[in-house]
Short mmCIF file of C-alpha atoms and ligand atoms in Angstrom, two decimals:
data_model
loop_
_atom_site.label_atom_id
_atom_site.label_comp_id
_atom_site.label_asym_id
_atom_site.label_seq_id
_atom_site.Cartn_x
_atom_site.Cartn_y
_atom_site.Cartn_z
CA UNK H 1 -1.21 -16.84 -7.80
CA UNK H 2 -3.76 -15.23 -9.89
CA UNK H 3 -5.71 -13.25 -7.49
CA UNK H 4 -4.19 -10.37 -5.02
CA UNK H 5 -5.63 -7.70 -2.81
CA UNK H 6 -4.55 -4.48 -3.75
CA UNK H 7 -4.42 -0.71 -1.86
CA UNK H 8 -8.16 -0.70 -1.70
CA UNK H 9 -8.67 -2.64 0.94
CA UNK H 10 -10.44 -1.25 3.88
CA UNK H 11 -9.75 -4.23 6.23
CA UNK H 12 -13.19 -5.08 6.45
CA UNK H 13 -12.84 -8.83 6.77
CA UNK H 14 -15.87 -9.63 4.50
CA UNK H 15 -13.76 -11.52 2.05
CA UNK H 16 -12.38 -13.64 5.03
CA UNK H 17 -15.34 -14.96 5.38
CA UNK H 18 -16.69 -15.66 2.43
CA UNK H 19 -13.48 -17.82 1.08
CA UNK H 20 -14.70 -21.14 1.09
CA UNK H 21 -11.37 -22.55 1.76
CA UNK H 22 -9.89 -19.84 4.56
CA UNK H 23 -7.39 -18.29 1.72
CA UNK H 24 -7.05 -15.19 2.87
CA UNK H 25 -5.34 -14.34 5.98
CA UNK H 26 -4.27 -11.53 7.90
CA UNK H 27 -0.71 -10.71 7.32
CA UNK H 28 0.36 -7.62 9.15
CA UNK H 29 -1.67 -4.60 8.55
CA UNK H 30 -2.93 -5.95 5.31
CA UNK H 31 -5.00 -9.30 3.76
CA UNK H 32 -3.40 -11.68 1.46
CA UNK H 33 -4.55 -14.48 -0.52
CA UNK H 34 -2.29 -17.90 -0.11
CA UNK H 35 -1.77 -20.66 -2.02
CA UNK H 36 -4.88 -22.66 -1.06
CA UNK H 37 -6.85 -20.66 -3.27
CA UNK H 38 -8.98 -22.61 -5.59
CA UNK H 39 -9.73 -19.44 -7.51
CA UNK H 40 -13.67 -19.88 -6.93
CA UNK H 41 -14.07 -15.77 -7.37
CA UNK H 42 -16.03 -15.84 -4.61
CA UNK H 43 -14.22 -13.34 -2.57
CA UNK H 44 -14.32 -10.69 -5.85
CA UNK H 45 -18.02 -10.14 -5.71
CA UNK H 46 -17.86 -9.95 -1.95
CA UNK H 47 -15.52 -7.12 -1.77
CA UNK H 48 -17.18 -3.59 -1.35
CA UNK H 49 -14.71 -1.59 -2.54
CA UNK H 50 -13.59 -4.10 -5.34
CA UNK H 51 -10.12 -4.80 -4.03
CA UNK H 52 -9.42 -8.27 -5.16
CA UNK H 53 -8.25 -8.33 -8.94
CA UNK H 54 -6.86 -11.18 -10.98
S1 SF4 I 1 -10.57 -16.86 -4.96
FE1 SF4 I 1 -12.63 -18.19 -3.69
S2 SF4 I 1 -10.95 -19.62 -2.70
FE2 SF4 I 1 -9.63 -17.75 -3.66
S3 SF4 I 1 -9.38 -16.59 -2.10
FE3 SF4 I 1 -11.46 -15.97 -3.22
S4 SF4 I 1 -12.80 -16.82 -2.33
FE4 SF4 I 1 -11.14 -18.05 -1.26
S1 SF4 I 2 -13.62 -7.61 1.33
FE1 SF4 I 2 -12.34 -6.41 0.26
S2 SF4 I 2 -12.20 -4.17 1.43
FE2 SF4 I 2 -13.06 -6.07 3.09
S3 SF4 I 2 -10.98 -7.45 3.83
FE3 SF4 I 2 -11.56 -8.31 2.02
S4 SF4 I 2 -10.25 -7.28 0.35
FE4 SF4 I 2 -10.33 -5.69 2.10
#
């Protein structure tokens, strides 16, 4: 898994709507990127607090 969401995430949900393959999902209190990710990096640019890193 190349991309992950770090502790800076504020839970805004923007990346969830941005992901074209629905690979970002809620897991308890946090968001995670699952194996459906194609590494298109669209979410990286969409995150307002730059919480998605590789
Ligand atoms: S890199 Fe692309 S496919 Fe992967 S989680 Fe982000 S938006 Fe979705
Ligand atoms: S866009 Fe960034 S801050 Fe918003 S839910 Fe996704 S990872 Fe968290």
